């Protein structure tokens, strides 16, 4: 197996891993978001400190940031997959050129 083929295989595996991140975080993220709307666990302490709104806003911010990370990971997976495909093609072209020589 050529070095380009090994790199392409490695990059393909990395891209596949990046694509699955969203599947792994979807349920926990949904549960986290749901909890941000139900901060009853803070009880009187949250009300006394007037912190409930700030905590809710912080949780919403974390949810948005997580979604943005998932979008970045998906874009990265696409790019890595395209580079992997390019390496595969280059490997085939090099092999074809070597056969002609």
mmCIF file of N, CA and C in Angstrom:
data_model
loop_
_atom_site.group_PDB
_atom_site.id
_atom_site.type_symbol
_atom_site.label_atom_id
_atom_site.label_comp_id
_atom_site.label_asym_id
_atom_site.label_seq_id
_atom_site.Cartn_x
_atom_site.Cartn_y
_atom_site.Cartn_z
ATOM 1 N N UNK A 1 0.857 -1.179 0.000
ATOM 2 C CA UNK A 1 0.000 0.000 0.000
ATOM 3 C C UNK A 1 0.898 1.235 0.000
ATOM 4 N N UNK A 2 0.624 2.144 -0.914
ATOM 5 C CA UNK A 2 1.445 3.347 -1.009
ATOM 6 C C UNK A 2 1.162 4.291 0.153
ATOM 7 N N UNK A 3 2.101 5.223 0.351
ATOM 8 C CA UNK A 3 1.934 6.201 1.424
ATOM 9 C C UNK A 3 0.690 7.065 1.209
ATOM 10 N N UNK A 4 0.433 7.420 -0.052
ATOM 11 C CA UNK A 4 -0.763 8.209 -0.335
ATOM 12 C C UNK A 4 -2.027 7.425 0.007
ATOM 13 N N UNK A 5 -2.035 6.153 -0.314
ATOM 14 C CA UNK A 5 -3.196 5.313 -0.009
ATOM 15 C C UNK A 5 -3.385 5.209 1.499
ATOM 16 N N UNK A 6 -2.292 5.068 2.239
ATOM 17 C CA UNK A 6 -2.379 5.001 3.709
ATOM 18 C C UNK A 6 -2.921 6.310 4.271
ATOM 19 N N UNK A 7 -2.428 7.429 3.733
ATOM 20 C CA UNK A 7 -2.912 8.735 4.188
ATOM 21 C C UNK A 7 -4.399 8.906 3.854
ATOM 22 N N UNK A 8 -4.774 8.492 2.668
ATOM 23 C CA UNK A 8 -6.173 8.610 2.255
ATOM 24 C C UNK A 8 -7.076 7.782 3.165
ATOM 25 N N UNK A 9 -6.646 6.573 3.478
ATOM 26 C CA UNK A 9 -7.427 5.700 4.366
ATOM 27 C C UNK A 9 -7.552 6.314 5.755
ATOM 28 N N UNK A 10 -6.454 6.830 6.260
ATOM 29 C CA UNK A 10 -6.458 7.471 7.578
ATOM 30 C C UNK A 10 -7.378 8.693 7.607
ATOM 31 N N UNK A 11 -7.298 9.493 6.560
ATOM 32 C CA UNK A 11 -8.137 10.691 6.493
ATOM 33 C C UNK A 11 -9.613 10.323 6.345
ATOM 34 N N UNK A 12 -9.883 9.267 5.602
ATOM 35 C CA UNK A 12 -11.267 8.821 5.445
ATOM 36 C C UNK A 12 -11.842 8.397 6.796
ATOM 37 N N UNK A 13 -11.056 7.679 7.587
ATOM 38 C CA UNK A 13 -11.497 7.262 8.925
ATOM 39 C C UNK A 13 -11.739 8.477 9.816
ATOM 40 N N UNK A 14 -10.847 9.460 9.736
ATOM 41 C CA UNK A 14 -11.002 10.682 10.533
ATOM 42 C C UNK A 14 -12.275 11.426 10.133
ATOM 43 N N UNK A 15 -12.528 11.523 8.849
ATOM 44 C CA UNK A 15 -13.734 12.206 8.373
ATOM 45 C C UNK A 15 -14.987 11.482 8.843
ATOM 46 N N UNK A 16 -14.953 10.168 8.786
ATOM 47 C CA UNK A 16 -16.104 9.387 9.261
ATOM 48 C C UNK A 16 -16.350 9.626 10.745
ATOM 49 N N UNK A 17 -15.272 9.696 11.515
ATOM 50 C CA UNK A 17 -15.401 9.966 12.946
ATOM 51 C C UNK A 17 -15.988 11.334 13.219
ATOM 52 N N UNK A 18 -15.538 12.324 12.474
ATOM 53 C CA UNK A 18 -16.075 13.676 12.651
ATOM 54 C C UNK A 18 -17.557 13.744 12.308
ATOM 55 N N UNK A 19 -17.958 12.987 11.309
ATOM 56 C CA UNK A 19 -19.370 13.006 10.902
ATOM 57 C C UNK A 19 -20.281 12.415 11.975
ATOM 58 N N UNK A 20 -19.779 11.518 12.797
ATOM 59 C CA UNK A 20 -20.619 10.867 13.803
ATOM 60 C C UNK A 20 -20.731 11.662 15.103
ATOM 61 N N UNK A 21 -19.934 12.715 15.245
ATOM 62 C CA UNK A 21 -19.963 13.491 16.492
ATOM 63 C C UNK A 21 -21.361 14.026 16.771
ATOM 64 N N UNK A 22 -22.013 14.566 15.759
ATOM 65 C CA UNK A 22 -23.352 15.116 15.947
ATOM 66 C C UNK A 22 -24.352 14.089 16.437
ATOM 67 N N UNK A 23 -24.200 12.849 15.991
ATOM 68 C CA UNK A 23 -25.093 11.784 16.432
ATOM 69 C C UNK A 23 -24.873 11.478 17.915
ATOM 70 N N UNK A 24 -23.639 11.610 18.348
ATOM 71 C CA UNK A 24 -23.312 11.313 19.745
ATOM 72 C C UNK A 24 -23.742 12.425 20.694
ATOM 73 N N UNK A 25 -23.784 13.635 20.207
ATOM 74 C CA UNK A 25 -24.103 14.768 21.079
ATOM 75 C C UNK A 25 -25.566 15.201 21.007
ATOM 76 N N UNK A 26 -26.317 14.686 20.056
ATOM 77 C CA UNK A 26 -27.694 15.153 19.850
ATOM 78 C C UNK A 26 -28.562 14.974 21.095
ATOM 79 N N UNK A 27 -28.599 13.777 21.651
ATOM 80 C CA UNK A 27 -29.467 13.517 22.803
ATOM 81 C C UNK A 27 -29.007 14.297 24.040
ATOM 82 N N UNK A 28 -27.719 14.248 24.405
ATOM 83 C CA UNK A 28 -27.300 15.036 25.566
ATOM 84 C C UNK A 28 -27.558 16.538 25.389
ATOM 85 N N UNK A 29 -27.363 17.028 24.178
ATOM 86 C CA UNK A 29 -27.592 18.444 23.924
ATOM 87 C C UNK A 29 -29.079 18.774 24.066
ATOM 88 N N UNK A 30 -29.944 17.911 23.576
ATOM 89 C CA UNK A 30 -31.381 18.116 23.695
ATOM 90 C C UNK A 30 -31.798 18.117 25.171
ATOM 91 N N UNK A 31 -31.256 17.187 25.950
ATOM 92 C CA UNK A 31 -31.582 17.126 27.378
ATOM 93 C C UNK A 31 -31.064 18.364 28.115
ATOM 94 N N UNK A 32 -29.866 18.797 27.760
ATOM 95 C CA UNK A 32 -29.287 19.988 28.377
ATOM 96 C C UNK A 32 -30.154 21.204 28.075
ATOM 97 N N UNK A 33 -30.565 21.335 26.818
ATOM 98 C CA UNK A 33 -31.414 22.473 26.428
ATOM 99 C C UNK A 33 -32.736 22.437 27.174
ATOM 100 N N UNK A 34 -33.323 21.259 27.317
ATOM 101 C CA UNK A 34 -34.589 21.129 28.047
ATOM 102 C C UNK A 34 -34.419 21.556 29.504
ATOM 103 N N UNK A 35 -33.292 21.205 30.095
ATOM 104 C CA UNK A 35 -33.048 21.580 31.492
ATOM 105 C C UNK A 35 -32.853 23.080 31.663
ATOM 106 N N UNK A 36 -32.403 23.749 30.607
ATOM 107 C CA UNK A 36 -32.194 25.193 30.711
ATOM 108 C C UNK A 36 -33.525 25.928 30.866
ATOM 109 N N UNK A 37 -34.619 25.283 30.450
ATOM 110 C CA UNK A 37 -35.937 25.884 30.605
ATOM 111 C C UNK A 37 -36.611 25.464 31.907
ATOM 112 N N UNK A 38 -36.008 24.549 32.635
ATOM 113 C CA UNK A 38 -36.568 24.083 33.905
ATOM 114 C C UNK A 38 -35.481 24.145 34.967
ATOM 115 N N UNK A 39 -35.281 25.300 35.519
ATOM 116 C CA UNK A 39 -34.237 25.486 36.529
ATOM 117 C C UNK A 39 -34.801 25.433 37.940
ATOM 118 N N UNK A 40 -35.867 24.673 38.123
ATOM 119 C CA UNK A 40 -36.494 24.546 39.435
ATOM 120 C C UNK A 40 -35.557 23.967 40.483
ATOM 121 N N UNK A 41 -34.533 23.234 40.047
ATOM 122 C CA UNK A 41 -33.589 22.635 40.990
ATOM 123 C C UNK A 41 -32.830 23.688 41.781
ATOM 124 N N UNK A 42 -32.766 24.895 41.244
ATOM 125 C CA UNK A 42 -32.086 25.967 41.981
ATOM 126 C C UNK A 42 -32.908 26.415 43.180
ATOM 127 N N UNK A 43 -34.192 26.181 43.117
ATOM 128 C CA UNK A 43 -35.074 26.517 44.227
ATOM 129 C C UNK A 43 -34.983 27.974 44.619
ATOM 130 N N UNK A 44 -35.125 28.198 45.910
ATOM 131 C CA UNK A 44 -35.119 29.567 46.440
ATOM 132 C C UNK A 44 -33.771 30.234 46.244
ATOM 133 N N UNK A 45 -32.709 29.474 46.260
ATOM 134 C CA UNK A 45 -31.380 30.050 46.108
ATOM 135 C C UNK A 45 -31.262 30.790 44.778
ATOM 136 N N UNK A 46 -31.742 30.168 43.705
ATOM 137 C CA UNK A 46 -31.693 30.819 42.398
ATOM 138 C C UNK A 46 -32.490 32.106 42.383
ATOM 139 N N UNK A 47 -33.654 32.088 43.017
ATOM 140 C CA UNK A 47 -34.489 33.290 43.056
ATOM 141 C C UNK A 47 -33.852 34.379 43.897
ATOM 142 N N UNK A 48 -33.291 33.984 45.029
ATOM 143 C CA UNK A 48 -32.682 34.967 45.924
ATOM 144 C C UNK A 48 -31.484 35.647 45.284
ATOM 145 N N UNK A 49 -30.739 34.895 44.549
ATOM 146 C CA UNK A 49 -29.541 35.454 43.931
ATOM 147 C C UNK A 49 -29.832 36.087 42.572
ATOM 148 N N UNK A 50 -31.076 36.003 42.142
ATOM 149 C CA UNK A 50 -31.467 36.497 40.820
ATOM 150 C C UNK A 50 -30.571 35.910 39.733
ATOM 151 N N UNK A 51 -30.169 34.671 39.928
ATOM 152 C CA UNK A 51 -29.223 34.041 39.015
ATOM 153 C C UNK A 51 -29.912 33.173 37.965
ATOM 154 N N UNK A 52 -31.168 32.889 38.157
ATOM 155 C CA UNK A 52 -31.846 31.961 37.250
ATOM 156 C C UNK A 52 -31.753 32.416 35.793
ATOM 157 N N UNK A 53 -32.016 33.682 35.530
ATOM 158 C CA UNK A 53 -31.949 34.200 34.164
ATOM 159 C C UNK A 53 -30.555 34.108 33.586
ATOM 160 N N UNK A 54 -29.555 34.420 34.388
ATOM 161 C CA UNK A 54 -28.170 34.357 33.912
ATOM 162 C C UNK A 54 -27.752 32.918 33.640
ATOM 163 N N UNK A 55 -28.178 32.010 34.499
ATOM 164 C CA UNK A 55 -27.852 30.599 34.302
ATOM 165 C C UNK A 55 -28.531 30.095 33.034
ATOM 166 N N UNK A 56 -29.802 30.460 32.856
ATOM 167 C CA UNK A 56 -30.537 30.045 31.656
ATOM 168 C C UNK A 56 -29.844 30.580 30.398
ATOM 169 N N UNK A 57 -29.460 31.845 30.430
ATOM 170 C CA UNK A 57 -28.779 32.441 29.279
ATOM 171 C C UNK A 57 -27.448 31.740 29.005
ATOM 172 N N UNK A 58 -26.716 31.417 30.065
ATOM 173 C CA UNK A 58 -25.455 30.689 29.900
ATOM 174 C C UNK A 58 -25.661 29.322 29.284
ATOM 175 N N UNK A 59 -26.713 28.641 29.691
ATOM 176 C CA UNK A 59 -27.005 27.321 29.140
ATOM 177 C C UNK A 59 -27.410 27.433 27.662
ATOM 178 N N UNK A 60 -28.182 28.470 27.329
ATOM 179 C CA UNK A 60 -28.552 28.671 25.923
ATOM 180 C C UNK A 60 -27.309 28.984 25.086
ATOM 181 N N UNK A 61 -26.402 29.769 25.648
ATOM 182 C CA UNK A 61 -25.151 30.088 24.950
ATOM 183 C C UNK A 61 -24.336 28.826 24.707
ATOM 184 N N UNK A 62 -24.227 27.974 25.717
ATOM 185 C CA UNK A 62 -23.493 26.714 25.549
ATOM 186 C C UNK A 62 -24.137 25.830 24.487
ATOM 187 N N UNK A 63 -25.448 25.823 24.438
ATOM 188 C CA UNK A 63 -26.155 25.042 23.413
ATOM 189 C C UNK A 63 -25.831 25.565 22.019
ATOM 190 N N UNK A 64 -25.883 26.886 21.849
ATOM 191 C CA UNK A 64 -25.556 27.474 20.538
ATOM 192 C C UNK A 64 -24.118 27.177 20.140
ATOM 193 N N UNK A 65 -23.198 27.304 21.099
ATOM 194 C CA UNK A 65 -21.790 27.039 20.799
ATOM 195 C C UNK A 65 -21.568 25.586 20.401
ATOM 196 N N UNK A 66 -22.256 24.682 21.059
ATOM 197 C CA UNK A 66 -22.132 23.269 20.720
ATOM 198 C C UNK A 66 -22.637 23.009 19.304
ATOM 199 N N UNK A 67 -23.752 23.628 18.946
ATOM 200 C CA UNK A 67 -24.274 23.461 17.581
ATOM 201 C C UNK A 67 -23.296 24.033 16.564
ATOM 202 N N UNK A 68 -22.680 25.163 16.883
ATOM 203 C CA UNK A 68 -21.690 25.744 15.969
ATOM 204 C C UNK A 68 -20.482 24.823 15.816
ATOM 205 N N UNK A 69 -20.056 24.210 16.918
ATOM 206 C CA UNK A 69 -18.946 23.252 16.843
ATOM 207 C C UNK A 69 -19.303 22.078 15.947
ATOM 208 N N UNK A 70 -20.526 21.580 16.078
ATOM 209 C CA UNK A 70 -20.954 20.465 15.232
ATOM 210 C C UNK A 70 -20.926 20.860 13.764
ATOM 211 N N UNK A 71 -21.333 22.095 13.455
ATOM 212 C CA UNK A 71 -21.282 22.567 12.071
ATOM 213 C C UNK A 71 -19.841 22.652 11.576
ATOM 214 N N UNK A 72 -18.944 23.125 12.436
ATOM 215 C CA UNK A 72 -17.525 23.191 12.062
ATOM 216 C C UNK A 72 -16.955 21.803 11.841
ATOM 217 N N UNK A 73 -17.314 20.862 12.713
ATOM 218 C CA UNK A 73 -16.818 19.492 12.563
ATOM 219 C C UNK A 73 -17.334 18.877 11.275
ATOM 220 N N UNK A 74 -18.578 19.156 10.920
ATOM 221 C CA UNK A 74 -19.136 18.629 9.665
ATOM 222 C C UNK A 74 -18.390 19.207 8.466
ATOM 223 N N UNK A 75 -18.108 20.507 8.509
ATOM 224 C CA UNK A 75 -17.349 21.138 7.420
ATOM 225 C C UNK A 75 -15.938 20.555 7.347
ATOM 226 N N UNK A 76 -15.333 20.341 8.496
ATOM 227 C CA UNK A 76 -13.993 19.745 8.542
ATOM 228 C C UNK A 76 -14.024 18.327 7.985
ATOM 229 N N UNK A 77 -15.054 17.567 8.333
ATOM 230 C CA UNK A 77 -15.183 16.201 7.816
ATOM 231 C C UNK A 77 -15.302 16.213 6.296
ATOM 232 N N UNK A 78 -16.056 17.171 5.767
ATOM 233 C CA UNK A 78 -16.216 17.274 4.316
ATOM 234 C C UNK A 78 -14.875 17.569 3.655
ATOM 235 N N UNK A 79 -14.143 18.511 4.214
ATOM 236 C CA UNK A 79 -12.842 18.876 3.657
ATOM 237 C C UNK A 79 -11.857 17.706 3.729
ATOM 238 N N UNK A 80 -11.789 17.055 4.873
ATOM 239 C CA UNK A 80 -10.878 15.914 5.031
ATOM 240 C C UNK A 80 -11.257 14.804 4.057
ATOM 241 N N UNK A 81 -12.560 14.581 3.875
ATOM 242 C CA UNK A 81 -13.018 13.571 2.908
ATOM 243 C C UNK A 81 -12.602 13.918 1.489
ATOM 244 N N UNK A 82 -12.697 15.201 1.138
ATOM 245 C CA UNK A 82 -12.293 15.629 -0.205
ATOM 246 C C UNK A 82 -10.791 15.471 -0.411
ATOM 247 N N UNK A 83 -10.002 15.783 0.605
ATOM 248 C CA UNK A 83 -8.552 15.597 0.508
ATOM 249 C C UNK A 83 -8.235 14.108 0.381
ATOM 250 N N UNK A 84 -8.937 13.284 1.134
ATOM 251 C CA UNK A 84 -8.753 11.834 1.045
ATOM 252 C C UNK A 84 -9.048 11.338 -0.368
ATOM 253 N N UNK A 85 -10.149 11.821 -0.955
ATOM 254 C CA UNK A 85 -10.488 11.433 -2.334
ATOM 255 C C UNK A 85 -9.410 11.892 -3.314
ATOM 256 N N UNK A 86 -8.879 13.092 -3.086
ATOM 257 C CA UNK A 86 -7.816 13.607 -3.960
ATOM 258 C C UNK A 86 -6.561 12.740 -3.856
ATOM 259 N N UNK A 87 -6.229 12.301 -2.647
ATOM 260 C CA UNK A 87 -5.076 11.422 -2.465
ATOM 261 C C UNK A 87 -5.297 10.096 -3.179
ATOM 262 N N UNK A 88 -6.519 9.556 -3.079
ATOM 263 C CA UNK A 88 -6.833 8.308 -3.788
ATOM 264 C C UNK A 88 -6.636 8.476 -5.291
ATOM 265 N N UNK A 89 -7.156 9.566 -5.833
ATOM 266 C CA UNK A 89 -7.028 9.829 -7.262
ATOM 267 C C UNK A 89 -5.565 10.008 -7.660
ATOM 268 N N UNK A 90 -4.831 10.761 -6.869
ATOM 269 C CA UNK A 90 -3.417 10.983 -7.149
ATOM 270 C C UNK A 90 -2.647 9.662 -7.127
ATOM 271 N N UNK A 91 -2.973 8.787 -6.189
ATOM 272 C CA UNK A 91 -2.324 7.483 -6.095
ATOM 273 C C UNK A 91 -2.587 6.670 -7.369
ATOM 274 N N UNK A 92 -3.820 6.701 -7.865
ATOM 275 C CA UNK A 92 -4.170 5.976 -9.092
ATOM 276 C C UNK A 92 -3.400 6.569 -10.278
ATOM 277 N N UNK A 93 -3.336 7.890 -10.361
ATOM 278 C CA UNK A 93 -2.636 8.540 -11.469
ATOM 279 C C UNK A 93 -1.151 8.231 -11.442
ATOM 280 N N UNK A 94 -0.544 8.215 -10.265
ATOM 281 C CA UNK A 94 0.873 7.884 -10.151
ATOM 282 C C UNK A 94 1.121 6.443 -10.574
ATOM 283 N N UNK A 95 0.234 5.546 -10.140
ATOM 284 C CA UNK A 95 0.375 4.140 -10.519
ATOM 285 C C UNK A 95 0.228 3.969 -12.027
ATOM 286 N N UNK A 96 -0.697 4.667 -12.626
ATOM 287 C CA UNK A 96 -0.903 4.586 -14.088
ATOM 288 C C UNK A 96 0.319 5.140 -14.827
ATOM 289 N N UNK A 97 0.851 6.244 -14.321
ATOM 290 C CA UNK A 97 2.037 6.828 -14.959
ATOM 291 C C UNK A 97 3.238 5.897 -14.835
ATOM 292 N N UNK A 98 3.341 5.200 -13.706
ATOM 293 C CA UNK A 98 4.470 4.276 -13.504
ATOM 294 C C UNK A 98 4.360 3.084 -14.468
ATOM 295 N N UNK A 99 3.130 2.648 -14.757
ATOM 296 C CA UNK A 99 2.942 1.520 -15.683
ATOM 297 C C UNK A 99 3.320 1.913 -17.113
ATOM 298 N N UNK A 100 3.095 3.163 -17.474
ATOM 299 C CA UNK A 100 3.440 3.642 -18.822
ATOM 300 C C UNK A 100 4.922 3.732 -19.024
ATOM 301 N N UNK A 101 5.659 3.947 -17.946
ATOM 302 C CA UNK A 101 7.120 4.137 -18.079
ATOM 303 C C UNK A 101 7.843 2.852 -18.316
#
